[in-house]
Coordinates of C-alpha atoms in Angstrom, one line a residue:
X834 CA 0.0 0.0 0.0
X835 CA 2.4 2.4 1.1
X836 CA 4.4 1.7 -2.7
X837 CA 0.7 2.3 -4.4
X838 CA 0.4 5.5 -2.6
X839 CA 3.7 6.1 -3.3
X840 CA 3.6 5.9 -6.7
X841 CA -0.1 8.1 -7.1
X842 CA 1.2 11.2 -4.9
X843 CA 4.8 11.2 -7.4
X844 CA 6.1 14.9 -6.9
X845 CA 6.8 14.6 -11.0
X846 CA 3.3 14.4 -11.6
X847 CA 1.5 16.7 -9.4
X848 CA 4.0 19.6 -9.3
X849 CA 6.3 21.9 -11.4
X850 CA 9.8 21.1 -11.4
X851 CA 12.0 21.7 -8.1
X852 CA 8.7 21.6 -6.1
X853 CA 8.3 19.1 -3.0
X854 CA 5.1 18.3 -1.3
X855 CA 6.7 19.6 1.9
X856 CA 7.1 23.1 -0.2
X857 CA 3.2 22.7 0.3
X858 CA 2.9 21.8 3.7
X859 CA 0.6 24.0 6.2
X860 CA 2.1 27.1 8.4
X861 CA 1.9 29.4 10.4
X862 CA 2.2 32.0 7.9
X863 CA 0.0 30.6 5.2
X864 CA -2.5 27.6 4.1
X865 CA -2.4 25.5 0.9
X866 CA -4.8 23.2 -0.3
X867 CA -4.3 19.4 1.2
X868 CA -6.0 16.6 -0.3
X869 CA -7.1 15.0 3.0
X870 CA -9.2 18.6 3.3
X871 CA -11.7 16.8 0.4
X872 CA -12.8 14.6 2.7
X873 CA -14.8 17.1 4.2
X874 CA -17.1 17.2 1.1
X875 CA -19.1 13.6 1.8
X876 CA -20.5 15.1 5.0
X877 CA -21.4 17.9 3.0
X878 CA -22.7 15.9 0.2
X879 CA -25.4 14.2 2.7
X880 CA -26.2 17.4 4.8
X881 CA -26.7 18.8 1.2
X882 CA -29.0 16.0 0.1
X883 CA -31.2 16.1 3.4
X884 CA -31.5 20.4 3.1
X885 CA -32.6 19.7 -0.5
X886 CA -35.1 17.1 1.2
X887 CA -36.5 19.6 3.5
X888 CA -36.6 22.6 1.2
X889 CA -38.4 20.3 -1.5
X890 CA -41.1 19.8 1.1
X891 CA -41.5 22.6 3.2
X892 CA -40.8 25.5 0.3
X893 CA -40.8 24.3 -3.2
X894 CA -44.1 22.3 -2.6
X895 CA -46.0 24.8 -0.9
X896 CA -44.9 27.6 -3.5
X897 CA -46.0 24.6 -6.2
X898 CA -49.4 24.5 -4.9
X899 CA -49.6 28.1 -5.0
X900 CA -49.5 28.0 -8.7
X901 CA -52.0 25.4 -8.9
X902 CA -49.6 22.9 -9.9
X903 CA -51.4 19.2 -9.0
X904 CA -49.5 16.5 -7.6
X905 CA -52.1 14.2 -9.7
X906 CA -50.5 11.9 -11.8
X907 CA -51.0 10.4 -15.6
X908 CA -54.4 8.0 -16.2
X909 CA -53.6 4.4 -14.5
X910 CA -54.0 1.8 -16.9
X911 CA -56.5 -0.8 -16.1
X912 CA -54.8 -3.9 -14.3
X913 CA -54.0 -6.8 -16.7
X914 CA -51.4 -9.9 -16.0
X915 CA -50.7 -10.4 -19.0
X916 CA -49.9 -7.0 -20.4
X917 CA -48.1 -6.1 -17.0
X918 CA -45.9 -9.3 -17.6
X919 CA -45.1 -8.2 -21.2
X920 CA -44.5 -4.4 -19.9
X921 CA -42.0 -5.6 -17.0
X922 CA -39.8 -8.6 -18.5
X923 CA -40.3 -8.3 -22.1
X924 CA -40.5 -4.7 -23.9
X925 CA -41.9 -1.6 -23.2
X926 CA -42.3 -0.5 -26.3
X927 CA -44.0 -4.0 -28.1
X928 CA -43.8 -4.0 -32.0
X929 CA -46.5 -4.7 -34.6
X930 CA -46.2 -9.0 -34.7
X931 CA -46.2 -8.8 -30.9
X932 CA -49.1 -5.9 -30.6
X933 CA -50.8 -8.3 -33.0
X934 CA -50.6 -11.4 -30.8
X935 CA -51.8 -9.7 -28.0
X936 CA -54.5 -8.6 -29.7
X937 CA -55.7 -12.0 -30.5
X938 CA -54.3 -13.3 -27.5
X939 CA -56.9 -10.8 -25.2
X940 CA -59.4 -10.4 -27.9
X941 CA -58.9 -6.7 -27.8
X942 CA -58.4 -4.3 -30.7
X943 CA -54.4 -3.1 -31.5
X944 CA -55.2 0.2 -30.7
X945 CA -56.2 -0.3 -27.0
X946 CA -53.2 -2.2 -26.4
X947 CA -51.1 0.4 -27.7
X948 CA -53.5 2.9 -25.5
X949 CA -52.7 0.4 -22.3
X950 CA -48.6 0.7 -22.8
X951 CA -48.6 4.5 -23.0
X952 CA -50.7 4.6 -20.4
X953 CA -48.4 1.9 -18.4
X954 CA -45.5 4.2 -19.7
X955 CA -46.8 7.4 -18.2
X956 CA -47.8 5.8 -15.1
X957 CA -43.9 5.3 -13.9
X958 CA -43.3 9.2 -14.8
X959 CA -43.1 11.7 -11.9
X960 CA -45.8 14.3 -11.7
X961 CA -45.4 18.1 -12.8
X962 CA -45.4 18.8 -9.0
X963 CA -42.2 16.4 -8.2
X964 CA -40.4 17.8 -11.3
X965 CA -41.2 21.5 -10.3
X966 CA -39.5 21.1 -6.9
X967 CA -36.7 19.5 -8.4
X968 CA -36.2 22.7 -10.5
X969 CA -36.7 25.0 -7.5
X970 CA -33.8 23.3 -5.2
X971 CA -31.9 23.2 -8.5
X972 CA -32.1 27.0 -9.1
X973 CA -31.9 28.4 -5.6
X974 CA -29.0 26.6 -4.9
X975 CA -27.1 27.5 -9.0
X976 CA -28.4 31.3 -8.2
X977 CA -27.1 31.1 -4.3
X978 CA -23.7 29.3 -6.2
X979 CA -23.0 31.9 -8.5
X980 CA -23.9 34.4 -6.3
X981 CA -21.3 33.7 -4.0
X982 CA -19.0 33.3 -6.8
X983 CA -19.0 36.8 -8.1
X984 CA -19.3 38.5 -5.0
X985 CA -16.0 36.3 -4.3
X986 CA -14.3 36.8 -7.2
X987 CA -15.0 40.6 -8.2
X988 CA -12.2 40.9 -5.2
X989 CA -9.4 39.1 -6.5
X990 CA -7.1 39.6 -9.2
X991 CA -7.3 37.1 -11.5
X992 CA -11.0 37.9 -12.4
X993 CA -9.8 40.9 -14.0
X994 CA -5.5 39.7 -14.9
X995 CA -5.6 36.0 -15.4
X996 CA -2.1 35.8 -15.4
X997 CA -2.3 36.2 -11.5
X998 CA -3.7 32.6 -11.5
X999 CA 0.1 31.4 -12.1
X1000 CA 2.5 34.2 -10.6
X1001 CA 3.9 32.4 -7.8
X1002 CA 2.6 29.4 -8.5
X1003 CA 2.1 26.7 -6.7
X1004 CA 3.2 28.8 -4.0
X1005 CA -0.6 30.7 -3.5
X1006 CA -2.0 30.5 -0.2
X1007 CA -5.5 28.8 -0.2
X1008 CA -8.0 31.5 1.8
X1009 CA -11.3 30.7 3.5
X1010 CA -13.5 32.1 0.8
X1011 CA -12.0 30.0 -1.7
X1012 CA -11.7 27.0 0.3
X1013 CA -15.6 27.3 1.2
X1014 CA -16.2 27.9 -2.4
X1015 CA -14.6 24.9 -3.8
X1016 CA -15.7 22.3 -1.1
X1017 CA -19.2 23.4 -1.8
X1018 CA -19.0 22.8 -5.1
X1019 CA -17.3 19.7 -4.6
X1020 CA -20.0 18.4 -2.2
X1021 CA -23.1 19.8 -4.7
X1022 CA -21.5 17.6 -7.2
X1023 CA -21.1 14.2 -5.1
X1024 CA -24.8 15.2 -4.1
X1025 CA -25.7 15.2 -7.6
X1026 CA -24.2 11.5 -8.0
X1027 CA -26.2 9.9 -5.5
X1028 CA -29.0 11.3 -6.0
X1029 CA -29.0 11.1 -10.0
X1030 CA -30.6 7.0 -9.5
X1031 CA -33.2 8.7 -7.4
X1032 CA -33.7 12.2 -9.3
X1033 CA -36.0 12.4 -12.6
X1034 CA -34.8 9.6 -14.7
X1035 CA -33.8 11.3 -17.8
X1036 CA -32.2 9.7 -20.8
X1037 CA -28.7 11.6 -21.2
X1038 CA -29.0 9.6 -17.6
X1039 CA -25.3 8.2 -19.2
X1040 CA -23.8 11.6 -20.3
X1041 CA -24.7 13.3 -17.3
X1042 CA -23.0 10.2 -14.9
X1043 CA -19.9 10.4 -16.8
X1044 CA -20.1 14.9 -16.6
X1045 CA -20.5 14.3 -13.0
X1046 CA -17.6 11.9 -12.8
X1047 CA -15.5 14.6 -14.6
X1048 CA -16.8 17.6 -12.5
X1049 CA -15.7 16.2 -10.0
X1050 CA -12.2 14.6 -10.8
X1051 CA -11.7 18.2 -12.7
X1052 CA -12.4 20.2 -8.6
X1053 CA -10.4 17.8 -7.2
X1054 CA -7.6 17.6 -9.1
X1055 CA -7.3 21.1 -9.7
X1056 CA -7.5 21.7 -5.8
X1057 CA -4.9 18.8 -5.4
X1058 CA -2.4 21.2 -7.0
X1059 CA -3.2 24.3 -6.4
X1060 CA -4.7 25.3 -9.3
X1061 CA -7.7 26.8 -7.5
X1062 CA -7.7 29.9 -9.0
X1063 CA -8.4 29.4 -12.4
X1064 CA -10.6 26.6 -11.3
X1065 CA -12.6 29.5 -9.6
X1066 CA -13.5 31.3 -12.7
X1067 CA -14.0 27.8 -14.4
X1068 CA -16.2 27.2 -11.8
X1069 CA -18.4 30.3 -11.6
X1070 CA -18.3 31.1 -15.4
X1071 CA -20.3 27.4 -16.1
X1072 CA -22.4 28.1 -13.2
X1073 CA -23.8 31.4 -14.9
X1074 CA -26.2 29.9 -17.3
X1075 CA -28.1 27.1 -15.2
X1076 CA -30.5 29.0 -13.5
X1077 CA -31.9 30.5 -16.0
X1078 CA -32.5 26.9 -17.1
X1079 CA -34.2 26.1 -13.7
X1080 CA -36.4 28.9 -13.9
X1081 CA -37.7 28.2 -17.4
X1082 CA -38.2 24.6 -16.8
X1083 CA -40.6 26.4 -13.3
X1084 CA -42.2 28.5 -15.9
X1085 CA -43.2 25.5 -17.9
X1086 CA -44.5 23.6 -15.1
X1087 CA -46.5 26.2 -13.9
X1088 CA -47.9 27.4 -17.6
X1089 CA -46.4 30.5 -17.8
X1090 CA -45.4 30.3 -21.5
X1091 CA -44.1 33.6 -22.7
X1092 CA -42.0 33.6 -19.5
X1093 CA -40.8 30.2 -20.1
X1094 CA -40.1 31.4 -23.5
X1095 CA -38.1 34.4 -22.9
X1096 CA -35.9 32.5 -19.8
X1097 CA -35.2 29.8 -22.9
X1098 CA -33.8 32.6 -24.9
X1099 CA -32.3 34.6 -21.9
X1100 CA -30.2 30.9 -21.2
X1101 CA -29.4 29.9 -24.3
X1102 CA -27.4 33.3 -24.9
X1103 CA -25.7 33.2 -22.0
X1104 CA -25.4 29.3 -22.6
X1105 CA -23.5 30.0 -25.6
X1106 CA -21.5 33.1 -24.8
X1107 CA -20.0 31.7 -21.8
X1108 CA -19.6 28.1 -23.1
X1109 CA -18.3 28.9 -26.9
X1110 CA -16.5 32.4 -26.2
X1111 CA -15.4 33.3 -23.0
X1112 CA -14.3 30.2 -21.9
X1113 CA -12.3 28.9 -24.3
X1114 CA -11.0 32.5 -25.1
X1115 CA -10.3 33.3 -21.7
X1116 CA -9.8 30.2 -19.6
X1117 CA -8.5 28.1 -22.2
X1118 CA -6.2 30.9 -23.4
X1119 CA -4.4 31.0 -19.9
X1120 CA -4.6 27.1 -18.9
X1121 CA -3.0 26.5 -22.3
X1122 CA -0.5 29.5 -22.9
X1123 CA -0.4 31.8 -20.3
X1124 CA 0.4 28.8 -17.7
X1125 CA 2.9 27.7 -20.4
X1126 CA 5.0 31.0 -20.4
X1127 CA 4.6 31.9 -16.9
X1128 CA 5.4 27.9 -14.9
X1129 CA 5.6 25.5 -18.2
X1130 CA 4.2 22.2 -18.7
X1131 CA 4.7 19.3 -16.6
X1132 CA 2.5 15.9 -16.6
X1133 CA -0.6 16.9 -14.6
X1134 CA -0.3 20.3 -16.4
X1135 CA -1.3 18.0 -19.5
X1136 CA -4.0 15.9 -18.0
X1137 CA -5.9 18.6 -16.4
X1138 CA -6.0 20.7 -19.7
X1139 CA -7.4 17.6 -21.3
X1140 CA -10.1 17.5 -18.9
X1141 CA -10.6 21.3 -19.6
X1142 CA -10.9 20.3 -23.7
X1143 CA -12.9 17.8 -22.6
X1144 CA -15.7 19.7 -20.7
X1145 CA -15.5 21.9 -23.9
X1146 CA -16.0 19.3 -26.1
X1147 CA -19.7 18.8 -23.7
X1148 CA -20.0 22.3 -23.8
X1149 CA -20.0 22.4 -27.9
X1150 CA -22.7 19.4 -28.1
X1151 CA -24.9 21.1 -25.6
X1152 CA -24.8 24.6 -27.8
X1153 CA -25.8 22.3 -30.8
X1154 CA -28.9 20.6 -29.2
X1155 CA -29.8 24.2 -27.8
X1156 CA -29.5 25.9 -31.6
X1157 CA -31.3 23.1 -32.8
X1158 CA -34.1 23.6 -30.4
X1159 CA -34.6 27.3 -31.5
X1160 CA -34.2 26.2 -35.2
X1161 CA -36.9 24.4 -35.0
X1162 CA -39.1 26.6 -33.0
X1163 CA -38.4 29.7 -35.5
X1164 CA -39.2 27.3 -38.3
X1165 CA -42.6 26.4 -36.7
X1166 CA -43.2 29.6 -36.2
X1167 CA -43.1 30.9 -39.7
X1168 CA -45.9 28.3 -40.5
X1169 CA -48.0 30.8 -38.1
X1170 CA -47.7 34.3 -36.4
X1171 CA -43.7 34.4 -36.4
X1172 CA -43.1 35.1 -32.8
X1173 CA -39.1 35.1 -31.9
X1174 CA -39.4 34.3 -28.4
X1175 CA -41.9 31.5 -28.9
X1176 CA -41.2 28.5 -28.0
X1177 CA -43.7 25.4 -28.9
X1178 CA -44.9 23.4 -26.3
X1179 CA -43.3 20.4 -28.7
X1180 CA -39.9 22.1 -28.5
X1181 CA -40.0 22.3 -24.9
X1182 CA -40.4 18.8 -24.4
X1183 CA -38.0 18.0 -26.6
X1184 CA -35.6 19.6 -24.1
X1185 CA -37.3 18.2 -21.0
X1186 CA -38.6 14.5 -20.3
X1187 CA -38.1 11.5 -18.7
X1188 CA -36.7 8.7 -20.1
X1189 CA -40.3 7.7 -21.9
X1190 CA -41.9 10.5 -24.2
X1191 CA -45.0 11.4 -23.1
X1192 CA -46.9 9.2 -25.7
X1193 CA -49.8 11.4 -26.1
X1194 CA -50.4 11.0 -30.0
X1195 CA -54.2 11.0 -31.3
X1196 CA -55.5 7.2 -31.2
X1197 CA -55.3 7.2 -35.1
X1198 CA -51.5 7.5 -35.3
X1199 CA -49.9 4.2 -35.6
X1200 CA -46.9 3.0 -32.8
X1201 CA -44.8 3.8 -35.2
X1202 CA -45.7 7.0 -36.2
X1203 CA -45.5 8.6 -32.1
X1204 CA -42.5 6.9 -32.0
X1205 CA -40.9 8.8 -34.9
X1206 CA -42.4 11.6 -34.0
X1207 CA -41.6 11.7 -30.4
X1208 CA -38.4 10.5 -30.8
X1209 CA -36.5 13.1 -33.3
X1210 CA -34.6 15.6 -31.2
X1211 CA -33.6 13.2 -28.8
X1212 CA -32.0 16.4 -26.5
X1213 CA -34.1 15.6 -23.4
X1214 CA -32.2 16.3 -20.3
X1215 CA -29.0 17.3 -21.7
X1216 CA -30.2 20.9 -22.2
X1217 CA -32.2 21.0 -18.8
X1218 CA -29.8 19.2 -16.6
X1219 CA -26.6 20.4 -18.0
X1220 CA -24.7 21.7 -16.5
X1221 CA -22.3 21.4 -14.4
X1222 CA -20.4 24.0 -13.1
X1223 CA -17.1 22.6 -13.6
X1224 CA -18.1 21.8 -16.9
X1225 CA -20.9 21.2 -17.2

């Protein structure tokens, strides 16, 4: 054990040349970052959980009901063994030779069958109440985040000179603000891990696990070695947008449309600006060259600038799904009354589900048609969950 851990905390792989771990050691006249100090964020990452518990119940729920948003849930469908048995061990979604032996099997017509597995589909969705309180602890806690970010960072000076996020480096002392900042971050994102197989199944449920994963290896690794201070401005700068998500997915829930619309529009500028401009012209441009000139490369260097190209590789998929969302919405709305904030119900959904579509397609359509239909844009939660902070 003692060769392992060796071998993972080599000097020539966490730090610039001629620097020792014991250069970084705590004292009396300054503090660095230590890696046992991450321990700190599980605690966290539970108190957060059972605060988010609480303020689901006792304020997002109550300001739900306010806006008349029901807790009722989709139609049950009508018990049936059969069906149920299908619907749990064989297929969800049954295909026309199978929706035709069932229909001779139970004497019943194709098209209530096909009623009976959307309805057994919807039944296992959460209702517009759950998904509205989700949004709410989402959005307090990104607007109380980013909050504390700025008001942080508008007082040091590599907001407004980056190249003060590698003078003296790694030699920066690590100060309480910055230290609170990151473990809270840190913890929100462990948070987000546990509770992602309890949360809203969604079905960038995949994508989202592995953002997490690298969220979280990208906070600790950049606290690791001292490379808090750009991690800071990484930090905050992906943190801007998702609010405004959060409160357009609230104005949806609670049928405030032209609100919903112009918080869509609102986040997908600032989505874009921050993700496709500023970061990679700003942070990029001193985690790649100003770091270069100022300390030089050395092997972590590498690895946690491939992280960074990474998240910014994320960052470039979720700017298409959001262009091609508004595509589509100004194109529908040049059938009609052109409207540039609107956007469609249909668009909306496209952007937030579950992992089922809602299945709500006129009993003439065919299972195949709703499918097609349903199943085009295939963005889902990768808009509305995105983001991560360290990425996202």
């Amino acid at each position: 054990m003692a060769g392992i851990l060796a071998w993972f905390w080599n000097e020539r792989f966490w730090l610039p040349h001629n620097v020792t771990w014991a250069d970084l050691k705590n004292t009396e006249e300054a503090t660095f970052p230590q890696a046992e100090d991450l321990y700190l964020a599980f605690p966290l990452a539970f108190c957060i959980f059972m605060v988010r518990l609480i303020f689901e119940r006792f304020v997002a729920k109550p300001c739900a009901i306010a806006l008349n948003i029901q807790a009722n849930g989709p139609q049950i469908a009508p018990p049936n063994a059969i069906l149920e048995k299908v619907f749990t061990a064989i297929t969800k979604h049954p295909d026309e030779k199978r929706l035709e032996g069932l229909s001779k099997q139970l004497d019943w017509d194709v098209r209530s069958i096909q009623r009976w597995f959307r309805q057994r589909r919807n039944q296992e969705k959460p209702s517009t109440l759950t998904r509205f309180c989700e949004s709410m602890w989402r959005f307090s806690f990104y607007l109380y985040v980013f909050t504390y970010g700025v008001r942080f960072l508008k007082k040091t000076p590599w907001l407004w000179n980056t190249r003060h996020c590698w003078y003296n480096y790694p030699y920066q002392p690590l100060t309480t603000d910055l230290h609170y900042y990151y473990i809270l971050e840190l913890s929100f994102y462990w948070s987000l891990m546990f509770s992602q197989f309890t949360d809203i199944k969604r079905k960038d449920f995949g994508i989202m696990f592995l953002h997490h994963l690298v969220c979280i290896f990208l906070i600790t690794f950049s606290y690791v070695n001292n490379m808090a201070r750009v991690g800071t401005l990484v930090l905050c700068l992906h943190d801007s947008a998702d609010a405004l998500l959060e409160a357009a997915k609230m104005a949806n829930y609670a049928k405030f449309q032209k609100m919903c619309d112009l918080l869509f529009v609102m986040f997908a500028v600032v989505f874009i600006t921050t993700r496709l401009g500023i970061f990679p012209l700003w942070v990029l441009n001193t985690t790649l060259f100003e770091s270069w000139e100022i300390v030089g490369p050395y092997p972590s260097w590498w690895v946690f600038n491939l992280l960074l190209l990474l998240i910014q590789g994320l960052n470039c998929f979720w700017s298409y799904l959001i262009v091609k969302i508004a595509c589509k919405a100004v194109s529908r709305g040049k059938a009609g009354k052109w409207n540039p904030l609107h956007v469609s119900k249909d668009d909306r959904s496209d952007i937030e589900s579950s992992s089922d579509e809602e299945d709500s397609e006129p009993p003439g359509k065919n299972a195949h048609t709703a499918t097609t239909t349903n199943g085009t844009s295939g963005t889902n939660g990768y808009l509305l969950t995105g983001s991560c902070s360290m990425d996202d």
